[in-house]
Short mmCIF file of C-alpha atoms in Angstrom, two decimals:
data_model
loop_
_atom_site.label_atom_id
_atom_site.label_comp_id
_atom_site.label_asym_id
_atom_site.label_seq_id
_atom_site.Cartn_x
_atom_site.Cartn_y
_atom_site.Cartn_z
CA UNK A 1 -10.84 28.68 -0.71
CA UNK A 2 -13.61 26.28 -1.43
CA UNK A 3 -16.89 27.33 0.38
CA UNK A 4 -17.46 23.17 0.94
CA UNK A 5 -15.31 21.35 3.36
CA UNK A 6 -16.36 18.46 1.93
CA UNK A 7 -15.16 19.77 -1.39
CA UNK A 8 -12.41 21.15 0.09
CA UNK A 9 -10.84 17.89 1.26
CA UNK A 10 -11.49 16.34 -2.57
CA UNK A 11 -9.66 18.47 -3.87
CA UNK A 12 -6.85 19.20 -1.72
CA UNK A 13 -3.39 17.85 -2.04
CA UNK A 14 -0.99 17.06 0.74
CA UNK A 15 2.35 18.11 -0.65
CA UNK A 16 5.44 15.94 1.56
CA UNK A 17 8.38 18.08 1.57
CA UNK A 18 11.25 15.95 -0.36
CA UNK A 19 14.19 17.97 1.92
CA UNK A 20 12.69 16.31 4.67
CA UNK A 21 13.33 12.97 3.83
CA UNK A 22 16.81 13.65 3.30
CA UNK A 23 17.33 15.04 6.93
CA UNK A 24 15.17 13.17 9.02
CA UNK A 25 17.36 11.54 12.25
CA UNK A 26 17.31 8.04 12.58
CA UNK A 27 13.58 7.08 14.96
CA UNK A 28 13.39 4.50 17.51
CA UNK A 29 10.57 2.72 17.28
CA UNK A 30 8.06 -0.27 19.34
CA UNK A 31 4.98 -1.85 18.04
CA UNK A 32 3.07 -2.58 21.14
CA UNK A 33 0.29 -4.92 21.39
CA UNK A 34 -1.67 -2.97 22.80
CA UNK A 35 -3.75 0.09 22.20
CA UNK A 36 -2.67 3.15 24.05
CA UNK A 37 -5.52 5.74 23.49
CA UNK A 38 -3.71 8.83 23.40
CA UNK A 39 -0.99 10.60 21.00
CA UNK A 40 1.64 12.51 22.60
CA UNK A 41 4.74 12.88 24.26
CA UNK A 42 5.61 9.91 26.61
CA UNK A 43 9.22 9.11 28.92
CA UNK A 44 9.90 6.08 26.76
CA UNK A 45 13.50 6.53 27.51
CA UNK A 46 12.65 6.25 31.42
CA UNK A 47 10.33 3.92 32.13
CA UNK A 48 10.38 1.43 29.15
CA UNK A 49 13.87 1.14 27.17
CA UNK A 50 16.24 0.74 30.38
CA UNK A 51 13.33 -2.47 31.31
CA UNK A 52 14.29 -4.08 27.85
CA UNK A 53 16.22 -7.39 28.66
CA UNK A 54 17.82 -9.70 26.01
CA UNK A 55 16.47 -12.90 26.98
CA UNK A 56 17.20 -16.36 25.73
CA UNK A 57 14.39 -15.91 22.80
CA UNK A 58 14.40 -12.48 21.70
CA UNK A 59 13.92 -9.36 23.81
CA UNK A 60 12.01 -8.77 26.78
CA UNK A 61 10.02 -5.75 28.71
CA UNK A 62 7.15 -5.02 30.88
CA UNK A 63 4.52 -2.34 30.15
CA UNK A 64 1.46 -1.96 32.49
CA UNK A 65 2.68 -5.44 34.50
CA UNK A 66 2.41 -7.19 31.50
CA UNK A 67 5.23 -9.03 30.33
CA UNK A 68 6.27 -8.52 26.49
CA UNK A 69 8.38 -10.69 23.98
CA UNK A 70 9.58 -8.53 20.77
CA UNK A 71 11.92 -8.55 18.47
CA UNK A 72 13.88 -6.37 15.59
CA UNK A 73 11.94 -6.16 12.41
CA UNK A 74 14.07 -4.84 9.47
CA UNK A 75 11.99 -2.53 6.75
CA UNK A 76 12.01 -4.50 3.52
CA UNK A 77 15.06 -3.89 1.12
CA UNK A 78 13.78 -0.83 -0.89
CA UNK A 79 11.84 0.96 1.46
CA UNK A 80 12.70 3.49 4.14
CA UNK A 81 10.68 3.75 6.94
CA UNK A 82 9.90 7.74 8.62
CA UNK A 83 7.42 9.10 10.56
CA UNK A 84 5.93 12.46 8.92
CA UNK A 85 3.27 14.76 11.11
CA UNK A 86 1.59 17.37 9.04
CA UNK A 87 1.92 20.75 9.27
CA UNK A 88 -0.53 23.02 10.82
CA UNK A 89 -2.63 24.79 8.72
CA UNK A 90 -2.03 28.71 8.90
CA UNK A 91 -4.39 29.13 11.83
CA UNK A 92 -1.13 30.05 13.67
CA UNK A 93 1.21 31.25 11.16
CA UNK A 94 3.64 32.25 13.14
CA UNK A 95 4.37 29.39 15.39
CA UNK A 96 4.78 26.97 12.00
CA UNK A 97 6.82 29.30 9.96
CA UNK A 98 9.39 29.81 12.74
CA UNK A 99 9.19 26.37 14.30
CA UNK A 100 8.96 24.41 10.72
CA UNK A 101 10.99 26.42 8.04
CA UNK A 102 14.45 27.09 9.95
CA UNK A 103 15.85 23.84 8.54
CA UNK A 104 14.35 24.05 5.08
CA UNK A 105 15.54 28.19 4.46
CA UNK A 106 19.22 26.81 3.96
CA UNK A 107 18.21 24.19 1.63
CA UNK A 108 16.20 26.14 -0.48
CA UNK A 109 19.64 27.44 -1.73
CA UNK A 110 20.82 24.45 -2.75
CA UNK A 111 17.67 23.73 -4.52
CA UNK A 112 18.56 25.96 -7.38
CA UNK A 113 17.37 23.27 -9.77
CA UNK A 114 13.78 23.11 -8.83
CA UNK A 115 10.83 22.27 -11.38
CA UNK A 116 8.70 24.57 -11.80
CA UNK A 117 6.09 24.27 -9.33
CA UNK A 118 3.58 25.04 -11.54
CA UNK A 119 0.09 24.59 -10.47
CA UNK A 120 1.19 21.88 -8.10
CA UNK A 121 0.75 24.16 -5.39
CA UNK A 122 -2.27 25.87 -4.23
CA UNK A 123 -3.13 28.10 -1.53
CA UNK A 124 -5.54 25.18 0.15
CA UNK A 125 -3.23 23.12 -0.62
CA UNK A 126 -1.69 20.77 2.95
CA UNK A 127 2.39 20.31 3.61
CA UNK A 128 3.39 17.22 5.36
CA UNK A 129 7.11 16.57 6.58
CA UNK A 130 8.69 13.71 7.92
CA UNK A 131 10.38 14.29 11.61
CA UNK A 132 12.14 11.15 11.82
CA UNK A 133 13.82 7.76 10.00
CA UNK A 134 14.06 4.34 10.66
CA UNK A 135 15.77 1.06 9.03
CA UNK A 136 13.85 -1.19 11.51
CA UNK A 137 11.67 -1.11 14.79
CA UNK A 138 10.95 -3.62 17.45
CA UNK A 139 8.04 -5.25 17.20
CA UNK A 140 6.82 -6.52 20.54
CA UNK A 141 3.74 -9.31 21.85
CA UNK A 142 1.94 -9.98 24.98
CA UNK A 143 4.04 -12.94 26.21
CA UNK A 144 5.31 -14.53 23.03
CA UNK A 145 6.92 -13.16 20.04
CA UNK A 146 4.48 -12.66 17.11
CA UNK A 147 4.71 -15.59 15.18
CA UNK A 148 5.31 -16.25 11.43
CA UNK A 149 1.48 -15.80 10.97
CA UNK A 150 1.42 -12.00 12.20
CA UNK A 151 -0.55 -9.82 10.11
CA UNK A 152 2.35 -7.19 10.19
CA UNK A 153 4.69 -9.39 8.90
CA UNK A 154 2.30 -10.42 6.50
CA UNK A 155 1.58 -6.89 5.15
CA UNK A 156 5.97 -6.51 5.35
CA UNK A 157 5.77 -8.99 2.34
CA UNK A 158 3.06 -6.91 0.33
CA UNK A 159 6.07 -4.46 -1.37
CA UNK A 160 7.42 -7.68 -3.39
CA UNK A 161 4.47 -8.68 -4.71
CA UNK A 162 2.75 -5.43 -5.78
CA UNK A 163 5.98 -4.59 -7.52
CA UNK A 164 4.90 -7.54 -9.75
CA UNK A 165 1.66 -7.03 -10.08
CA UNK A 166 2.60 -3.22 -11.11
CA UNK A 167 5.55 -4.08 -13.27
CA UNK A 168 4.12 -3.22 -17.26
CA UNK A 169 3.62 -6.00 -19.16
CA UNK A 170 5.75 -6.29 -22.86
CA UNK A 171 3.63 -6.02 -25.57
CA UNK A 172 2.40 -8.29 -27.79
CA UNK B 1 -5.81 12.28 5.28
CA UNK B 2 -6.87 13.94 9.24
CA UNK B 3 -5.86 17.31 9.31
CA UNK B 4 -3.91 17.25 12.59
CA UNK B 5 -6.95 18.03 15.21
CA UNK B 6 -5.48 20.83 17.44
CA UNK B 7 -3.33 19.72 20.24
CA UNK B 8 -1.11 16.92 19.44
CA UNK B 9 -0.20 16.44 15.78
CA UNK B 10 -0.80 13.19 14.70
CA UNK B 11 2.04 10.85 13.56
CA UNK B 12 1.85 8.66 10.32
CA UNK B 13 4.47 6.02 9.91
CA UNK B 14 5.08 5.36 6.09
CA UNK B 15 7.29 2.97 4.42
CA UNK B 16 8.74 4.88 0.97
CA UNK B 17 10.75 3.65 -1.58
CA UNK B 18 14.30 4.76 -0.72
CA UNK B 19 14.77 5.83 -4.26
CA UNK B 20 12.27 9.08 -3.52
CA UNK B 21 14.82 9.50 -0.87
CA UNK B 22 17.36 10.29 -3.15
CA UNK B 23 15.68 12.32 -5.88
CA UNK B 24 14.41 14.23 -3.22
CA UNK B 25 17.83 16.10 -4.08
CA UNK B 26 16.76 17.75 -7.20
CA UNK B 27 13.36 18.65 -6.42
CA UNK B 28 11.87 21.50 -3.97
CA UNK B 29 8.01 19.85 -4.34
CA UNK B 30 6.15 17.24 -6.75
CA UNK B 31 5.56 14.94 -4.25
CA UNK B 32 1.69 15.23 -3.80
CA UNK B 33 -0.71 12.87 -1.79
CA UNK B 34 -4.17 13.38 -3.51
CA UNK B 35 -7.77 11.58 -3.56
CA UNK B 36 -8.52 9.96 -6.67
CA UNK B 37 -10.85 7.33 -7.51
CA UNK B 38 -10.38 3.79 -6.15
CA UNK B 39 -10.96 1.69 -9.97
CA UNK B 40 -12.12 -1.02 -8.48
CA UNK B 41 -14.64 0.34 -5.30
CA UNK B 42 -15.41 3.39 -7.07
CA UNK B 43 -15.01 5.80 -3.74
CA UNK B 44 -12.18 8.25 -2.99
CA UNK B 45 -8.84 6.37 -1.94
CA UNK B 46 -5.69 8.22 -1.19
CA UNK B 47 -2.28 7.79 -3.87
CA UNK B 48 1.02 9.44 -4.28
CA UNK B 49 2.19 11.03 -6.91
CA UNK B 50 6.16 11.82 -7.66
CA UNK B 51 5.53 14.40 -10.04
CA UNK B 52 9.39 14.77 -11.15
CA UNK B 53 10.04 11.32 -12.09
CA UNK B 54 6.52 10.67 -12.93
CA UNK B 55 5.45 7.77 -11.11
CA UNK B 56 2.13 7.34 -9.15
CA UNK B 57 2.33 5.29 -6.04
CA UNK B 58 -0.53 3.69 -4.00
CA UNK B 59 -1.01 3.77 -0.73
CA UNK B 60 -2.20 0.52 1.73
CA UNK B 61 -2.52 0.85 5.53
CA UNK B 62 -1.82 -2.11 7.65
CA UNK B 63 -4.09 -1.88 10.69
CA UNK B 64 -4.90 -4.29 13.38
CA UNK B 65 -6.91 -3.93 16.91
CA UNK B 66 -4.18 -3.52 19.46
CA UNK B 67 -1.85 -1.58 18.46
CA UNK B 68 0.14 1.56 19.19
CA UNK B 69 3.79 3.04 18.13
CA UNK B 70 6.42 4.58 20.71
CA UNK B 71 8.39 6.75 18.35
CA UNK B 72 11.08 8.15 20.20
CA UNK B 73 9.55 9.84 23.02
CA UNK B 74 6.43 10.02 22.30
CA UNK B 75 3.34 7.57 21.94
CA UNK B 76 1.06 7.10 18.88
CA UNK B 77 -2.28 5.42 19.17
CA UNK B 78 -3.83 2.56 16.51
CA UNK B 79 -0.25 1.40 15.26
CA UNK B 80 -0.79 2.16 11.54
CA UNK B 81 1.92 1.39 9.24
CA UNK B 82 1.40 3.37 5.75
CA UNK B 83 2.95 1.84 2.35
CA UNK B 84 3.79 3.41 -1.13
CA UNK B 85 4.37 1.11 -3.40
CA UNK B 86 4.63 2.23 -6.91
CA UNK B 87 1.06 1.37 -8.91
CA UNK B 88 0.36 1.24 -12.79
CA UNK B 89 -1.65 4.15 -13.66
CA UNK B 90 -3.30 2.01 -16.19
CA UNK B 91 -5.46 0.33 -13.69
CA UNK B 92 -6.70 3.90 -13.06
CA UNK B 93 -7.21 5.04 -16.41
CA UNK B 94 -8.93 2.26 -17.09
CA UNK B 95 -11.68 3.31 -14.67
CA UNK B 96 -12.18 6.47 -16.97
CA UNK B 97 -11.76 4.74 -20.45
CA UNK B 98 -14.72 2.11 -19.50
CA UNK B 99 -17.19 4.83 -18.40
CA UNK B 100 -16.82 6.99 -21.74
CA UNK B 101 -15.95 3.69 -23.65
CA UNK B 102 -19.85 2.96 -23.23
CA UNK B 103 -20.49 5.90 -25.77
CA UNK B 104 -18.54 4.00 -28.23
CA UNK B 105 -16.53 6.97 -29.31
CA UNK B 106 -12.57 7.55 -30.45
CA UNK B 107 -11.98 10.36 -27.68
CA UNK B 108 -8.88 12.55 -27.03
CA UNK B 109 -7.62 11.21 -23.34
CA UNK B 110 -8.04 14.76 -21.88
CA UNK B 111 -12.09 14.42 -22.19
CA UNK B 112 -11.79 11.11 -21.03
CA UNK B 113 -10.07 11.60 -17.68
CA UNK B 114 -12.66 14.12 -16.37
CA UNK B 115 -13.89 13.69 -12.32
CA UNK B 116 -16.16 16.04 -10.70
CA UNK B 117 -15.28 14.14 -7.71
CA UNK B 118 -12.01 13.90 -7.69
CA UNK B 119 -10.20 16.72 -9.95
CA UNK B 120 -6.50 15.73 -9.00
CA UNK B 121 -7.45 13.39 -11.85
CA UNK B 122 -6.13 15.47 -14.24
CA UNK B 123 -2.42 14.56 -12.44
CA UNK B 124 -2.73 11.31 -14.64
CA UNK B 125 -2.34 13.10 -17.68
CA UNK B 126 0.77 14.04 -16.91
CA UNK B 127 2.21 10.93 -16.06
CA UNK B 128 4.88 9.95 -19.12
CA UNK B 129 4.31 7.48 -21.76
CA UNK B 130 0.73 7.24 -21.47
CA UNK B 131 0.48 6.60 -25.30
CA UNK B 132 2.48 3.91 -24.68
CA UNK B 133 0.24 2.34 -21.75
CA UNK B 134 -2.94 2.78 -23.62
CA UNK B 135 -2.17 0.79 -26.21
CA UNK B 136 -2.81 -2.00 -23.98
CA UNK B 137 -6.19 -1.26 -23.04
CA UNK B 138 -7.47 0.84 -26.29
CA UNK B 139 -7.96 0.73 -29.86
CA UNK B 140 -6.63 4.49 -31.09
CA UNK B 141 -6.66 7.01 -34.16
CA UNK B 142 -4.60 9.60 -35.08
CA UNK B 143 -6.18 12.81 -36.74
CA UNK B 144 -3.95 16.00 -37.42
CA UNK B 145 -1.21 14.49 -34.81
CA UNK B 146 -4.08 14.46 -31.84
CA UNK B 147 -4.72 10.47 -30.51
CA UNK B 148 -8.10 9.45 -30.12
CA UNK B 149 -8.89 6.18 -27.86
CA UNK B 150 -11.24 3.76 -27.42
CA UNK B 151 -11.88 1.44 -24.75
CA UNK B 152 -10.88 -1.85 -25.93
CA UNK B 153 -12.15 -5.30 -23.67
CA UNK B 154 -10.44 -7.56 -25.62
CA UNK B 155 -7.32 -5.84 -25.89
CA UNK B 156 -8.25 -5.30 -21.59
CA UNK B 157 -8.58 -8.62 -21.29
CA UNK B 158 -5.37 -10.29 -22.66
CA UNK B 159 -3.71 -7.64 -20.89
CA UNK B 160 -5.13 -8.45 -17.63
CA UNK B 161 -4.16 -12.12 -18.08
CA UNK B 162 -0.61 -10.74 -18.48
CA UNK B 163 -0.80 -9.43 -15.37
CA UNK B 164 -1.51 -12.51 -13.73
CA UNK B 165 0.47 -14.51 -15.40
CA UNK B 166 3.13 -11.83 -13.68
CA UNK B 167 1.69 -11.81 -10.53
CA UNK B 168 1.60 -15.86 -10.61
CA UNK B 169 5.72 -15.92 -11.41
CA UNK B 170 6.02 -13.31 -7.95
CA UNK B 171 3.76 -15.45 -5.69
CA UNK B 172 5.92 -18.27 -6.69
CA UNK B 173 9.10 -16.56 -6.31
CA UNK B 174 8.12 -15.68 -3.07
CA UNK B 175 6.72 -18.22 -1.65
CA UNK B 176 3.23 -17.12 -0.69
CA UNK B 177 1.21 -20.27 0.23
CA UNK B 178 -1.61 -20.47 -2.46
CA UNK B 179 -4.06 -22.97 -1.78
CA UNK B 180 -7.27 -22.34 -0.53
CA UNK B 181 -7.98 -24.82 2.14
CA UNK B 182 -6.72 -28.44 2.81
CA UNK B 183 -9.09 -30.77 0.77
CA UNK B 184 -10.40 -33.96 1.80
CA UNK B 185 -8.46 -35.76 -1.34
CA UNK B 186 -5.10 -34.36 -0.70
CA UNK B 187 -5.09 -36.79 2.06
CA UNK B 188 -5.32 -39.80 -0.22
CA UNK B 189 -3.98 -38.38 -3.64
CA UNK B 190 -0.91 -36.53 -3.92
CA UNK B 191 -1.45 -36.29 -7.90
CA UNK B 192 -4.57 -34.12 -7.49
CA UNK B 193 -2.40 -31.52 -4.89
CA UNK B 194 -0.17 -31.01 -7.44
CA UNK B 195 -2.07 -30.76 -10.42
CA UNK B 196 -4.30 -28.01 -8.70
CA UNK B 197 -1.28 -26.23 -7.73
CA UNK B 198 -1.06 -23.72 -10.75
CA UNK B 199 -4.91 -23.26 -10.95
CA UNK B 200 -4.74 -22.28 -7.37
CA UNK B 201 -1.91 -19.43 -8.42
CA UNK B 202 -3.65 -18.40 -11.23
CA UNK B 203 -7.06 -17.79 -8.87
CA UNK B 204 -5.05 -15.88 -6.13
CA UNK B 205 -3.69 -13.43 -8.15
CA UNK B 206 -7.26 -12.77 -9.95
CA UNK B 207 -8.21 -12.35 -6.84
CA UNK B 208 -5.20 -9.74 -6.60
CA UNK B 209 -5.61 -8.29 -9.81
CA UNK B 210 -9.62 -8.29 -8.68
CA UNK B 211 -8.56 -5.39 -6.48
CA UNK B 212 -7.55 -3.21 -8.87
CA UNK B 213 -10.36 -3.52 -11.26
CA UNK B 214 -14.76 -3.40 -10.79
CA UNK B 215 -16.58 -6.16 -10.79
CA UNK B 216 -17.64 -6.67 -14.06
CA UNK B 217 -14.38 -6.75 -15.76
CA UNK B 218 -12.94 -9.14 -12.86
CA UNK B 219 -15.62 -11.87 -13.79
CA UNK B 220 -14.85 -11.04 -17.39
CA UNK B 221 -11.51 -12.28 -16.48
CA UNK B 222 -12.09 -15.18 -14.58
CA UNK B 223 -13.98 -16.42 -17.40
CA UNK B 224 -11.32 -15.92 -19.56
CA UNK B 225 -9.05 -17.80 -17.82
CA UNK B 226 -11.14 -20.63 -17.19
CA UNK B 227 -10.95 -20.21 -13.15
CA UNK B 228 -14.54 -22.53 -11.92
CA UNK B 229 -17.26 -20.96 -10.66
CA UNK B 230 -17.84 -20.95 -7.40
CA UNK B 231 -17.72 -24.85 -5.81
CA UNK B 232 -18.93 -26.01 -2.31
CA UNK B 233 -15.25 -27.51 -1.93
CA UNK B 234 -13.37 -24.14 -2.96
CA UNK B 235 -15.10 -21.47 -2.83
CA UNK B 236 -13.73 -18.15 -4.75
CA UNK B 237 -16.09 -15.59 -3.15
CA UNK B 238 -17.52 -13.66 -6.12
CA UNK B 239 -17.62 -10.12 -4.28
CA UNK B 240 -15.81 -8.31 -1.77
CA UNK B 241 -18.52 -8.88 0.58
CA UNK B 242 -18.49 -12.64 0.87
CA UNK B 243 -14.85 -12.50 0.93
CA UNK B 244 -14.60 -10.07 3.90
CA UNK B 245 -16.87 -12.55 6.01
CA UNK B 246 -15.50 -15.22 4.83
CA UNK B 247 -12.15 -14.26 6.00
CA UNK B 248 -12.09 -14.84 9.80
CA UNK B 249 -13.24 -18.18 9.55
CA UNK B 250 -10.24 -18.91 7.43
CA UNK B 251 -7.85 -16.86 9.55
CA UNK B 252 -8.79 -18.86 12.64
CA UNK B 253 -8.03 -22.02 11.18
CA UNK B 254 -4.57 -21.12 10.10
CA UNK B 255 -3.38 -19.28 13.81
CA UNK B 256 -4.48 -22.58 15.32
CA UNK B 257 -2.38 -24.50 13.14
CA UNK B 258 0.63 -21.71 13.12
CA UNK B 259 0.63 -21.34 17.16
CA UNK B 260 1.48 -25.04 17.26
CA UNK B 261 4.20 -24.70 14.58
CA UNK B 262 5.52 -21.60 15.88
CA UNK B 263 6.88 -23.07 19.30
CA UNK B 264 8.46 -25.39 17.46
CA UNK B 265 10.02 -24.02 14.66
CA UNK B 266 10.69 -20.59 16.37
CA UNK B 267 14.39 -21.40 17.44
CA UNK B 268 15.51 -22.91 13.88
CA UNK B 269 14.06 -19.47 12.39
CA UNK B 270 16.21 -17.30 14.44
CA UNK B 271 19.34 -17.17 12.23
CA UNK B 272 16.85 -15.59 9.38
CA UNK B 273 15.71 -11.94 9.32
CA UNK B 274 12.73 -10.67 10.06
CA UNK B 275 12.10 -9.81 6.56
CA UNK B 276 13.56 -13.30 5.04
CA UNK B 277 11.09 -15.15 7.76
CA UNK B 278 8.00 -13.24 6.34
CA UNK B 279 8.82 -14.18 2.93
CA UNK B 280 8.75 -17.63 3.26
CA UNK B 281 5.77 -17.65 5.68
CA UNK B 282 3.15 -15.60 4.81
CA UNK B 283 -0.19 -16.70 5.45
CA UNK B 284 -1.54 -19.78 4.51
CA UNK B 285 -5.24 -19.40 4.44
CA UNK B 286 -5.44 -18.66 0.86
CA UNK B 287 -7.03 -15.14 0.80
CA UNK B 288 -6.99 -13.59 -2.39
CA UNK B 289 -7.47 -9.85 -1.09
CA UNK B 290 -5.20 -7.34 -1.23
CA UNK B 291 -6.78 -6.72 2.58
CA UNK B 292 -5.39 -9.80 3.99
CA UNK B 293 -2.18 -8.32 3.55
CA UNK B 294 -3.23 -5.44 6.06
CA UNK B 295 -5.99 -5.70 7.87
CA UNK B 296 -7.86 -7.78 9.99
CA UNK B 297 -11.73 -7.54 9.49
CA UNK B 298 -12.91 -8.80 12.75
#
């Protein structure tokens, strides 16, 4: 262990477990326009998914009294969307190796083939896993649906282009 | 990277290419999010590396005031949406080979890629075909079957205007709206729209490119490709700094002008997908930062 935090954090790696992305269950998932200060569990399925309405432009709800237009937003052709939470660290080693390794024990089976992990891993080392999948999510606005202009859709076109910008040139 | 503050763990939402998806059959670990040097701000930034197939990966954050995720049944504050999209490792290697290339010295890569900072460096050397890549960048010797490189700028140079040259052929392909501002004499000649058209391409992606590379080299490169220096009619901010500030103002014009399309166009754009819809309107305010695509700095 490093005796800097600071140091700690430059050199530690966050490891995302590969099985996870194969098992993740499909997500369902809102972009809200607003900012909800807190992260946590919340009855989504009670109070705001049975008050979605399919209107005559694209779907409607109300959160807080305010009304909001949304609509489906597909993840670009290529990309996968999930939702990964990180692991806690070993302060309570019990809880995560009960709670977080059930599912991966059986796989490790299967995973004859793995590389050598090598140096890859080290005890500082971070594991990050990812809970949950999605193919698209609803994107919602206060009172209209977020126009052509929206910055998300903006940053939804960023995969294309960095692809050519990253591509290697031929040599000369 | 937060390391999950007690209570309630915090949830990123990442797009990944789906192909990690599927080698994620063969391998047991290798896919490693670590700190390494950002080549062209110089500070810590975090990447991905697939260490089975070899490919590093960066990582941008879209992030806007106002947002938040439901994710099933639960609630995520600041509505952050991580990508990985796969990065040329030359851009980072490039950041090494300039610093030692100052000494003026044929090195082996191994001395070159050394970070106090940021150790995961080393990762690079293990990505494949690295002799391959450094040819682009490096004049090199062999001596008893151990290379030896040497920053080249010349050899940097042409190989950073292939780059835009690529990058122009993908803004065109899709679409991305390239001009800077309106100009007074597109009004009254259409000639002079079209004949700044390519110029404008070419200056967007340097300012794309410009991301991925300091300073220094980026001027280096506008000069080589003849881009104008700064003009009171289009200005091409020369640093991040005048960009950032200079982005709002443009951003404002364009929502004014996109509100009043929007109600108008919104129907006809129904049959496309969401994804088919952002391709062919992205924004139009000519920003040449990566940033714009994510962030809004206001």
């Amino acid at each position: 262990m490093e005796s800097s935090d600071e140091v700690a954090v430059e050199k530690c790696r966050v490891h995302l477990r590969p099985g996870t992305l194969r098992d993740a269950a499909c997500a369902t998932l809102h972009l809200l326009p607003c900012e909800v200060q807190v992260n946590g569990p919340a009855p989504v399925e009670r109070f705001f998914t049975p008050a979605i309405r399919q209107g005559p432009d694209g779907l409607e709800v109300s959160f807080r009294g305010r009304r909001l237009r949304g609509e489906e937003v597909v993840v670009p052709p290529g990309l996968v969307g999930y939702v990964t939470v990180m692991e806690e660290k070993g302060e309570v080693p019990v809880g995560k190796d009960f709670s977080e390794r059930s599912s991966n024990e059986d796989e490790r089976e299967e995973q004859e083939l793995a590389e050598p992990p090598e140096a890859l891993e080290r005890d500082f080392d971070q594991f990050i896993g990812a809970t949950a999948s999605f193919r698209r999510f609803t994107l919602w606005g206060l009172e209209t649906i977020p126009g052509p202009d929206a910055k998300v859709r903006g940053a939804l076109t960023w995969p294309s282009l960095a692809a050519a910008i990253h591509a290697q040139v031929p040599e000369d | 990277m937060d390391c999950g503050n007690g209570a309630r763990a915090r949830q990123h939402v990442f797009l990944l290419p789906e192909y990690l998806k599927d080698a994620s059959k063969k391998m047991k670990s290798g896919l490693i999010f670590v700190k390494l040097v950002n080549p062209c701000s110089g500070e810590g930034t975090i990447y991905l590396f697939n260490m089975c197939q070899q490919q590093l990966f960066e990582i941008k954050v879209f992030k806007e005031k106002h947002h938040s995720w439901f994710i099933n049944q639960s609630v995520q504050s600041g509505g952050l949406l991580h990508f990985a999209t796969p990065m040329d490792p030359l851009f980072l290697l490039l950041h090494y080979l300039r610093k030692t290339g100052k000494e003026g010295k044929f090195q082996p890569l191994n001395q070159v890629v050394v970070d106090d900072m940021f150790p995961n460096c080393i990762l690079l050397l293990k990505l494949p075909d690295l002799e391959k890549l450094l040819r682009h960048v490096t004049e090199e010797k062999e001596i008893d079957k151990k290379k030896y490189y040497k920053y080249s700028k010349e050899k940097t140079i042409k190989w950073l205007e292939k780059k835009v040259h690529q990058t122009v052929s993908a803004l065109k392909i899709n679409n991305i709206n390239v001009s800077a501002r309106v100009q007074a004499n597109a009004f009254f000649s259409g000639d002079q729209v079209s004949s700044d058209k390519e110029e404008d391409y070419i200056r967007y992606a340097h300012g794309l490119i410009s991301d991925y590379i300091p300073k220094e080299l980026s001027d280096d490169l506008a000069k080589y490709l003849k881009l104008p220096e700064t003009s009171a009619s289009l200005p091409n901010p020369p640093s991040k700094k005048v960009k950032l500030s200079d982005e709002p103002v443009e951003a404002k014009e364009d929502y004014t002008k996109f509100n009043r399309k929007d109600l108008k166009t919104e129907k006809k754009n129904s049959k496309m997908t969401a994804a088919q819809k952002a391709l062919a309107k992205v924004d139009k305010s000519g920003m040449k930062s990566i940033d714009s695509f994510f962030a809004t700095k206001n």
